[in-house]
Coordinates of C-alpha atoms in Angstrom, one line a residue:
X1 CA 12.3 17.7 2.9
X2 CA 13.7 14.2 2.3
X3 CA 11.0 11.5 2.5
X4 CA 11.9 8.6 4.8
X5 CA 12.3 5.3 3.0
X6 CA 10.8 3.2 5.8
X7 CA 7.1 2.6 6.3
X8 CA 6.2 1.5 9.8
X9 CA 3.4 -0.7 8.5
X10 CA 3.9 -3.3 5.8
X11 CA 1.9 -6.2 4.3
X12 CA -1.5 -6.5 2.8
X13 CA -4.7 -6.1 4.9
X14 CA -8.1 -7.6 4.3
X15 CA -11.4 -5.9 5.1
X16 CA -14.1 -8.2 6.5
X17 CA -17.7 -7.1 6.7
X18 CA -18.5 -9.5 9.5
X19 CA -22.2 -10.4 9.1
X20 CA -21.7 -11.4 5.4
X21 CA -18.4 -13.1 5.4
X22 CA -18.5 -16.6 7.1
X23 CA -21.2 -18.2 9.3
X24 CA -19.7 -20.3 11.9
X25 CA -22.8 -21.5 13.7
X26 CA -25.4 -22.1 11.0
X27 CA -27.8 -19.2 11.8
X28 CA -27.2 -17.4 8.5
X29 CA -25.2 -14.5 10.0
X30 CA -21.4 -14.1 9.7
X31 CA -19.6 -14.2 13.0
X32 CA -16.3 -14.4 14.8
X33 CA -16.3 -18.2 14.8
X34 CA -16.6 -18.2 11.1
X35 CA -13.5 -16.0 10.7
X36 CA -11.6 -18.2 13.1
X37 CA -12.4 -21.2 11.0
X38 CA -11.0 -19.5 7.9
X39 CA -7.9 -17.9 9.2
X40 CA -5.8 -20.2 7.1
X41 CA -7.5 -18.7 4.0
X42 CA -5.7 -15.5 4.8
X43 CA -2.4 -16.8 6.1
X44 CA -1.6 -20.2 7.7
X45 CA 1.7 -19.0 9.1
X46 CA 3.6 -21.5 6.9
X47 CA 3.6 -19.7 3.6
X48 CA 0.0 -20.8 2.6
X49 CA -3.1 -18.8 2.0
X50 CA -3.4 -15.3 0.5
X51 CA -0.4 -14.0 2.5
X52 CA -2.5 -11.4 4.3
X53 CA -0.8 -9.7 7.3
X54 CA -3.8 -8.0 8.8
X55 CA -7.6 -8.1 9.1
X56 CA -9.8 -5.0 9.4
X57 CA -13.1 -6.1 11.0
X58 CA -16.3 -4.0 10.5
X59 CA -17.8 -3.0 13.8
X60 CA -18.4 -6.0 16.2
X61 CA -20.1 -4.1 19.0
X62 CA -23.8 -4.4 20.0
X63 CA -26.0 -2.4 17.8
X64 CA -29.6 -2.5 16.5
X65 CA -28.6 -2.4 12.9
X66 CA -27.0 -5.0 10.6
X67 CA -24.0 -2.8 9.9
X68 CA -23.2 -2.0 13.6
X69 CA -22.1 1.6 13.1
X70 CA -24.7 2.8 15.6
X71 CA -23.3 1.3 18.8
X72 CA -25.0 0.7 22.1
X73 CA -22.0 -0.7 24.0
X74 CA -18.3 0.1 23.0
X75 CA -17.0 -2.5 25.5
X76 CA -18.8 -5.6 24.3
X77 CA -19.3 -8.0 21.3
X78 CA -22.7 -8.2 19.6
X79 CA -24.3 -11.5 20.5
X80 CA -25.0 -12.1 16.8
X81 CA -21.3 -12.3 16.2
X82 CA -20.3 -14.3 19.3
X83 CA -18.8 -13.7 22.7
X84 CA -15.8 -11.9 24.1
X85 CA -14.1 -15.2 24.4
X86 CA -14.6 -15.8 20.7
X87 CA -13.0 -12.4 20.1
X88 CA -10.0 -13.2 22.3
X89 CA -9.6 -16.6 20.5
X90 CA -9.7 -14.8 17.1
X91 CA -6.9 -12.4 18.2
X92 CA -4.8 -15.2 19.6
X93 CA -5.2 -17.5 16.6
X94 CA -4.6 -14.7 14.2
X95 CA -1.4 -13.7 15.9
X96 CA -0.1 -17.2 15.7
X97 CA -0.3 -16.9 11.9
X98 CA 1.3 -13.4 11.8
X99 CA -2.0 -11.7 11.3
X100 CA -2.9 -8.5 13.2
X101 CA -6.5 -7.5 14.0
X102 CA -7.6 -4.0 13.3
X103 CA -10.9 -3.1 15.0
X104 CA -13.3 -0.6 13.5
X105 CA -13.9 2.2 16.1
X106 CA -16.7 4.7 15.7
X107 CA -16.1 7.8 17.8
X108 CA -18.2 10.2 15.7
X109 CA -21.5 9.1 17.2
X110 CA -23.4 6.4 19.2
X111 CA -26.8 4.8 18.8
X112 CA -29.8 6.8 20.0
X113 CA -30.4 3.7 22.1
X114 CA -27.0 3.9 23.9
X115 CA -27.4 4.3 27.7
X116 CA -25.3 7.5 27.5
X117 CA -27.8 9.2 25.1
X118 CA -30.8 8.0 27.0
X119 CA -29.3 9.4 30.2
X120 CA -28.4 12.6 28.5
X121 CA -32.0 13.1 27.4
X122 CA -33.3 12.2 30.8
X123 CA -31.0 14.4 32.9
X124 CA -29.6 17.7 31.5
X125 CA -27.3 17.9 34.5
X126 CA -25.7 14.5 34.0
X127 CA -22.1 14.0 32.7
X128 CA -23.6 12.1 29.8
X129 CA -25.5 15.3 28.6
X130 CA -22.1 16.8 27.9
X131 CA -21.3 13.9 25.5
X132 CA -23.7 15.2 22.8
X133 CA -24.6 18.4 21.1
X134 CA -28.0 19.0 22.7
X135 CA -30.2 21.9 22.0
X136 CA -29.6 24.7 24.5
X137 CA -26.2 23.3 25.7
X138 CA -23.1 25.5 26.0
X139 CA -21.2 23.7 23.2
X140 CA -24.2 24.0 20.8
X141 CA -24.5 27.7 21.2
X142 CA -22.7 28.5 17.9
X143 CA -24.2 25.8 15.8
X144 CA -26.5 26.6 12.9
X145 CA -30.0 25.2 13.5
X146 CA -30.5 25.0 9.7
X147 CA -27.2 23.3 9.0
X148 CA -27.3 20.7 6.3
X149 CA -24.6 18.0 6.0
X150 CA -24.5 15.6 3.0
X151 CA -28.0 16.8 1.9
X152 CA -29.4 15.8 5.3
X153 CA -30.4 18.1 8.2
X154 CA -27.8 18.1 10.9
X155 CA -30.3 18.9 13.7
X156 CA -33.1 16.5 14.8
X157 CA -36.0 17.4 17.1
X158 CA -37.8 14.4 18.6
X159 CA -41.4 14.6 19.9
X160 CA -40.0 14.0 23.4
X161 CA -36.6 15.1 24.6
X162 CA -34.1 17.7 23.4
X163 CA -33.0 18.4 19.9
X164 CA -29.6 17.1 18.9
X165 CA -27.1 16.9 16.1
X166 CA -26.7 13.7 14.1
X167 CA -25.0 14.4 10.8
X168 CA -25.4 10.8 9.5
X169 CA -28.9 9.9 10.8
X170 CA -31.4 10.7 13.5
X171 CA -30.6 7.3 15.1
X172 CA -26.9 8.2 15.3
X173 CA -26.5 11.3 17.6
X174 CA -23.1 13.0 17.3
X175 CA -20.6 13.0 20.1
X176 CA -19.4 16.4 21.4
X177 CA -15.6 16.1 21.5
X178 CA -15.3 19.4 23.4
X179 CA -16.1 17.3 26.4
X180 CA -13.0 16.2 28.4
X181 CA -15.1 13.4 29.9
X182 CA -16.0 12.1 26.5
X183 CA -12.5 12.2 25.2
X184 CA -11.3 10.3 28.3
X185 CA -14.0 7.7 27.7
X186 CA -12.8 7.2 24.1
X187 CA -9.2 6.8 25.4
X188 CA -10.6 4.2 27.8
X189 CA -12.3 2.3 25.0
X190 CA -9.0 2.2 23.1
X191 CA -7.1 1.0 26.1
X192 CA -9.7 -1.8 26.6
X193 CA -9.3 -3.2 23.1
X194 CA -5.5 -2.8 23.0
X195 CA -5.3 -4.8 26.1
X196 CA -7.3 -7.5 24.3
X197 CA -4.5 -7.7 21.8
X198 CA -5.7 -5.8 18.8
X199 CA -3.0 -4.4 16.5
X200 CA -4.7 -1.1 15.8
X201 CA -7.9 0.7 14.8
X202 CA -9.7 1.7 11.6
X203 CA -11.1 5.1 12.7
X204 CA -14.5 5.8 11.1
X205 CA -15.4 9.3 9.9
X206 CA -12.0 10.6 11.2
X207 CA -12.5 14.1 9.7
X208 CA -16.0 14.5 11.1
X209 CA -15.6 14.2 14.9
X210 CA -15.9 17.9 14.6
X211 CA -17.8 18.6 11.4
X212 CA -18.4 21.9 9.7
X213 CA -21.8 21.9 11.5
X214 CA -20.2 21.6 14.9
X215 CA -17.6 24.4 15.0
X216 CA -18.2 28.2 15.3
X217 CA -17.6 30.3 12.3
X218 CA -13.9 30.9 11.5
X219 CA -12.7 27.8 13.3
X220 CA -11.1 24.9 11.3
X221 CA -12.8 21.6 12.1
X222 CA -9.8 19.9 10.5
X223 CA -7.5 21.4 13.1
X224 CA -9.7 20.4 16.0
X225 CA -10.0 16.8 14.6
X226 CA -6.2 16.5 14.1
X227 CA -5.5 17.8 17.6
X228 CA -7.7 15.0 19.0
X229 CA -6.2 12.3 16.9
X230 CA -2.7 13.4 18.0
X231 CA -3.9 13.0 21.6
X232 CA -5.4 9.6 20.8
X233 CA -2.3 8.4 19.0
X234 CA 0.0 9.4 21.9
X235 CA -2.1 7.3 24.3
X236 CA -2.3 4.3 22.0
X237 CA 1.4 4.3 21.4
X238 CA 2.0 4.4 25.1
X239 CA 0.3 1.0 25.4
X240 CA 1.4 -0.4 22.0
X241 CA 4.3 1.5 20.3
X242 CA 3.7 -0.3 17.0
X243 CA -0.1 0.4 17.0
X244 CA -1.6 1.0 13.5
X245 CA -4.1 3.8 13.2
X246 CA -5.7 4.2 9.8
X247 CA -8.4 6.8 9.3
X248 CA -11.3 7.3 7.0
X249 CA -10.6 10.7 5.5
X250 CA -12.7 10.8 2.4
X251 CA -11.3 14.0 0.8
X252 CA -8.6 15.4 -1.5
X253 CA -4.9 14.5 -1.1
X254 CA -4.2 17.8 0.6
X255 CA -6.9 17.3 3.3
X256 CA -5.9 13.6 3.7
X257 CA -2.3 14.8 4.3
X258 CA -3.4 17.1 7.2
X259 CA -4.5 14.0 9.2
X260 CA -1.1 12.5 9.1
X261 CA -0.5 15.0 12.0
X262 CA -2.5 12.6 14.2
X263 CA -2.9 9.3 12.3
X264 CA -0.4 6.7 10.9
X265 CA -2.3 6.2 7.7
X266 CA -5.4 7.1 5.8
X267 CA -7.3 5.4 3.0
X268 CA -6.4 6.5 -0.5
X269 CA -9.9 7.5 -1.7
X270 CA -10.3 8.1 -5.5
X271 CA -7.4 5.8 -6.3
X272 CA -9.8 3.2 -7.7
X273 CA -11.4 5.8 -9.9
X274 CA -8.0 6.9 -11.2
X275 CA -6.9 3.3 -11.9
X276 CA -10.1 2.7 -13.9
X277 CA -9.7 5.9 -15.8
X278 CA -6.2 5.0 -16.8
X279 CA -7.0 1.4 -17.8
X280 CA -10.0 2.5 -19.8
X281 CA -8.1 5.2 -21.7
X282 CA -9.8 8.2 -20.0
X283 CA -6.5 9.5 -18.4
X284 CA -2.9 9.0 -19.6
X285 CA -0.2 7.4 -17.5
X286 CA 1.7 10.7 -16.8
X287 CA -1.4 12.3 -15.3
X288 CA -2.1 9.3 -13.1
X289 CA 1.6 9.2 -11.9
X290 CA 1.7 12.9 -11.2
X291 CA -1.4 12.8 -9.0
X292 CA 0.1 9.9 -7.1
X293 CA 3.4 11.7 -6.7
X294 CA 1.6 14.8 -5.4
X295 CA -0.4 12.8 -2.9
X296 CA 2.8 11.3 -1.6
X297 CA 4.6 14.6 -1.4
X298 CA 1.7 16.3 0.4
X299 CA 1.6 13.5 3.1
X300 CA 5.4 13.6 3.5
X301 CA 5.3 17.3 4.3
X302 CA 3.2 16.5 7.4
X303 CA 4.9 13.3 8.4
X304 CA 7.8 11.8 6.5
X305 CA 7.0 8.4 8.1
X306 CA 3.4 8.4 6.8
X307 CA 1.8 5.2 5.5
X308 CA -0.6 5.3 2.5
X309 CA -3.4 2.8 2.3
X310 CA -4.4 2.1 -1.3
X311 CA -7.6 0.2 -2.2
X312 CA -10.1 -0.2 -5.0
X313 CA -13.5 -0.1 -3.2
X314 CA -15.1 -0.6 0.2
X315 CA -18.3 -1.1 2.1
X316 CA -19.5 2.5 1.4
X317 CA -19.0 2.3 -2.4
X318 CA -20.4 0.2 -5.2
X319 CA -18.0 -2.7 -5.8
X320 CA -15.2 -2.0 -8.2
X321 CA -16.1 -5.1 -10.3
X322 CA -19.7 -4.0 -10.7
X323 CA -18.6 -0.8 -12.5
X324 CA -15.5 -2.3 -14.2
X325 CA -16.3 -6.0 -14.9
X326 CA -13.7 -6.9 -17.5
X327 CA -11.7 -9.8 -16.0
X328 CA -8.4 -8.9 -17.5
X329 CA -8.7 -5.3 -16.4
X330 CA -9.6 -6.5 -12.9
X331 CA -6.3 -8.3 -12.8
X332 CA -4.4 -5.2 -14.0
X333 CA -6.3 -3.0 -11.5
X334 CA -5.1 -5.3 -8.7
X335 CA -1.6 -5.3 -10.1
X336 CA -1.6 -1.5 -9.8
X337 CA -2.9 -1.0 -6.3
X338 CA -1.1 -4.0 -4.9
X339 CA 2.2 -2.6 -6.1
X340 CA 1.7 0.9 -4.7
X341 CA 3.6 2.0 -1.6
X342 CA 2.0 1.5 1.8
X343 CA -0.5 -0.9 3.2
X344 CA -3.1 -2.0 0.6
X345 CA -6.5 -3.1 1.7
X346 CA -8.6 -5.7 -0.1
X347 CA -12.4 -5.5 0.4
X348 CA -13.7 -9.0 1.0
X349 CA -14.6 -10.7 -2.2
X350 CA -12.6 -8.3 -4.3
X351 CA -10.2 -11.2 -5.0
X352 CA -13.1 -13.1 -6.5
X353 CA -14.3 -10.1 -8.6
X354 CA -17.6 -10.0 -6.7
X355 CA -20.3 -7.8 -8.1
X356 CA -22.9 -5.9 -6.2
X357 CA -26.2 -7.7 -5.7
X358 CA -29.4 -6.6 -7.4
X359 CA -31.4 -7.7 -4.4
X360 CA -30.8 -9.7 -1.2
X361 CA -33.5 -11.7 0.5
X362 CA -31.4 -12.1 3.7
X363 CA -33.7 -10.9 6.6
X364 CA -30.7 -9.4 8.4
X365 CA -30.3 -6.9 5.6
X366 CA -32.8 -4.2 4.6
X367 CA -33.2 -4.4 0.8
X368 CA -33.8 -0.6 0.5
X369 CA -30.3 0.1 1.8
X370 CA -28.4 1.0 -1.5
X371 CA -25.0 0.5 0.3
X372 CA -26.0 -3.0 1.1
X373 CA -25.7 -3.9 -2.6
X374 CA -21.9 -4.0 -1.9
X375 CA -22.3 -5.8 1.4
X376 CA -23.3 -9.3 0.2
X377 CA -22.5 -12.8 1.1
X378 CA -19.0 -14.1 0.3
X379 CA -19.4 -17.0 -2.1
X380 CA -17.5 -20.0 -0.7
X381 CA -18.9 -22.3 -3.3
X382 CA -20.6 -24.6 -0.8
X383 CA -23.5 -24.3 1.7
X384 CA -21.3 -24.6 4.8
X385 CA -20.4 -21.2 6.0
X386 CA -22.6 -19.2 3.6
X387 CA -24.3 -16.1 5.0
X388 CA -27.7 -14.7 4.3
X389 CA -29.1 -15.3 0.8
X390 CA -27.9 -18.1 -1.3
X391 CA -27.1 -16.9 -4.8
X392 CA -27.3 -18.9 -8.0
X393 CA -23.9 -20.0 -9.3
X394 CA -22.0 -17.1 -10.8
X395 CA -24.5 -14.5 -9.8
X396 CA -22.0 -12.3 -8.0
X397 CA -18.8 -14.0 -9.2
X398 CA -17.4 -17.5 -9.7
X399 CA -17.1 -18.9 -6.2
X400 CA -13.9 -19.4 -4.3
X401 CA -14.2 -23.1 -4.7
X402 CA -14.4 -22.7 -8.5
X403 CA -11.6 -20.2 -8.6
X404 CA -9.2 -22.3 -6.5
X405 CA -9.5 -25.0 -9.2
X406 CA -8.7 -22.5 -12.0
X407 CA -5.1 -21.4 -12.3
X408 CA -6.1 -18.5 -14.4
X409 CA -8.7 -17.1 -12.0
X410 CA -8.7 -13.7 -10.4
X411 CA -8.3 -15.4 -6.9
X412 CA -5.1 -17.2 -8.1
X413 CA -3.8 -14.0 -9.4
X414 CA -4.3 -12.2 -6.1
X415 CA -2.7 -15.1 -4.3
X416 CA 0.4 -15.0 -6.5
X417 CA 0.7 -11.3 -6.5
X418 CA 0.5 -10.9 -2.7
X419 CA 3.2 -13.6 -2.2
X420 CA 5.4 -11.8 -4.7
X421 CA 4.8 -8.5 -2.9
X422 CA 5.6 -10.0 0.5
X423 CA 8.9 -11.3 -0.9
X424 CA 10.1 -8.0 -2.3
X425 CA 11.5 -5.5 0.1
X426 CA 11.0 -2.5 -2.2
X427 CA 7.3 -3.3 -2.8
X428 CA 6.7 -3.9 0.9
X429 CA 8.5 -1.0 2.4
X430 CA 9.5 1.3 -0.5
X431 CA 8.4 4.8 -1.6
X432 CA 6.8 5.7 -4.9
X433 CA 8.5 7.8 -7.6
X434 CA 7.2 8.0 -11.2
X435 CA 9.4 6.9 -14.1
X436 CA 9.5 8.9 -17.3
X437 CA 7.8 7.0 -20.1
X438 CA 6.9 8.3 -23.6
X439 CA 4.0 6.0 -24.0
X440 CA 0.8 7.5 -22.5
X441 CA -0.7 4.0 -22.1
X442 CA 2.1 2.6 -20.0
X443 CA 2.2 3.5 -16.3
X444 CA 5.7 3.2 -14.9
X445 CA 7.1 3.9 -11.4
X446 CA 9.7 2.7 -9.0
X447 CA 9.7 1.8 -5.3
X448 CA 12.9 2.0 -3.3
X449 CA 14.0 0.8 0.1
X450 CA 17.6 1.1 1.0
X451 CA 19.6 -0.6 -1.7
X452 CA 16.5 -2.4 -3.1
X453 CA 14.8 -1.0 -6.1
X454 CA 11.8 -2.4 -8.0
X455 CA 10.4 -0.8 -11.1
X456 CA 6.8 -1.5 -12.1
X457 CA 5.3 -1.3 -15.6
X458 CA 1.6 -1.6 -16.5
X459 CA 0.9 -1.8 -20.3
X460 CA -2.7 -0.7 -20.9
X461 CA -2.0 -0.1 -24.6
X462 CA -2.4 -2.3 -27.7
X463 CA 1.3 -2.8 -28.5
X464 CA 4.2 -4.6 -26.8
X465 CA 6.3 -2.3 -24.6
X466 CA 10.1 -2.6 -24.4
X467 CA 11.3 -3.2 -20.8
X468 CA 14.7 -2.2 -19.6
X469 CA 17.3 -4.9 -19.9
X470 CA 18.8 -4.7 -16.5
X471 CA 17.4 -6.4 -13.4
X472 CA 15.1 -9.4 -13.0
X473 CA 11.8 -9.0 -14.9
X474 CA 8.6 -10.9 -13.9
X475 CA 5.3 -10.8 -15.8
X476 CA 2.7 -10.4 -13.0
X477 CA 0.0 -11.9 -15.2
X478 CA 1.8 -15.2 -15.6
X479 CA 4.2 -15.2 -12.7
X480 CA 7.0 -16.1 -15.1
X481 CA 10.3 -14.4 -15.8
X482 CA 10.4 -12.4 -19.0
X483 CA 13.2 -13.6 -21.3
X484 CA 15.5 -11.4 -23.2
X485 CA 15.6 -12.2 -27.0
X486 CA 17.8 -10.4 -29.5
X487 CA 18.7 -7.7 -26.9
X488 CA 15.0 -7.0 -26.4
X489 CA 12.5 -7.7 -23.5
X490 CA 8.9 -6.9 -24.3
X491 CA 5.8 -6.5 -22.1
X492 CA 2.7 -7.7 -23.9
X493 CA -0.5 -5.5 -24.1
X494 CA -2.7 -5.8 -21.0
X495 CA 0.2 -7.1 -18.9
X496 CA 2.0 -5.7 -15.9
X497 CA 5.6 -6.5 -14.8
X498 CA 8.1 -5.8 -12.1
X499 CA 11.9 -5.4 -12.7
X500 CA 13.9 -5.9 -9.5
X501 CA 17.3 -4.5 -8.7
X502 CA 19.2 -5.3 -5.6

């Protein structure tokens, strides 16, 4: 099957964990006003800023937790983050700058304090009771009472009320997607936010709406999930044909590929690990390139118009720079994932090389939450706008203010690389194909889009690498063209380059 050379989604996206990004009202908590104030940081619409084309916001709905993944109202904005008017202003101002807003949707579960769940526990005959897997209900008849998911019990039995499934936590009861009424409610939620102007949705736990603990023996939970996402995508496209649906499918390339039957894109989990293994000499370039090629081919067999979403780390992982702190290798890691096909996602602060925190005294954040180590305050380099705990200079990374003044900083590298990517049709829209290379420490591949072709080379070795003489070569580390001398053009060790044709 021939893979299409057009990706329906282009540009670089930025993942904001809202409560720790930018405080717009001085209460110590990041909010929508803070994001509005900093839209020019991403893209001012005039060629300035990072050049970002989209923002993925962590959940903004009312919730008792700091992370907001246990929602009590899917149609509202958490007061800690602002108002619905603030959200509408954010969408409008972002769109003026060519920035789309992708909203985090959590359909796997609700909060145990959601009115639907409270009603379900109160009245077994209510429609809301069908929204959950409650002990004794028809849809729970096949389910294993002793099921364990991710080392946690799937079933929970409160002192009062009926037992229920919550694969993530006892405070996050799972939705029952066998319920037509619940599915229609989820479509209604999507319609509501699409009419507010969002460009798409990041779909949390996309492969666990039906988990292995929630289907009868012999039934594929993947097939049931994909069938739902196909239904969901059809409705979203009816309202917005260019909607962008990117799913969290934390699994192998083969499983990720299955979900292209219902989603536009999925995050490329384990890519960051592969990049680190290559840069640190634990895997050779050919192995890395082959795994990337196989991932692309698997996706194309399901949907030739698929969009990959490469990234280094996210809010559910230890920050990439915490495990791989070498500044030069951070630049080269960025050079790799930002020159891959698809729609790359930057986790907030990754462009600063932010490390995970050892502790956080912010009262909005429980210190015992190990995931919270990666969810720390963005360092603006000034008191205004800072969220939560104030860190000593350089504790997590040099601040944005410092890095803006340093032409050799990681931030300046991201800024230059994204602009270069945006200006290159093959990098923006092209498909990946590996290039043969005899040096195991040089990763090389091409991206093609129509007549445009860009070759990419990453030299992780200790010797200069001879680049091809054709095309226009640019050293990504310096931003300068690589000259040809005595019929030779060399890429220094630790450097990456692109060679553009057409």
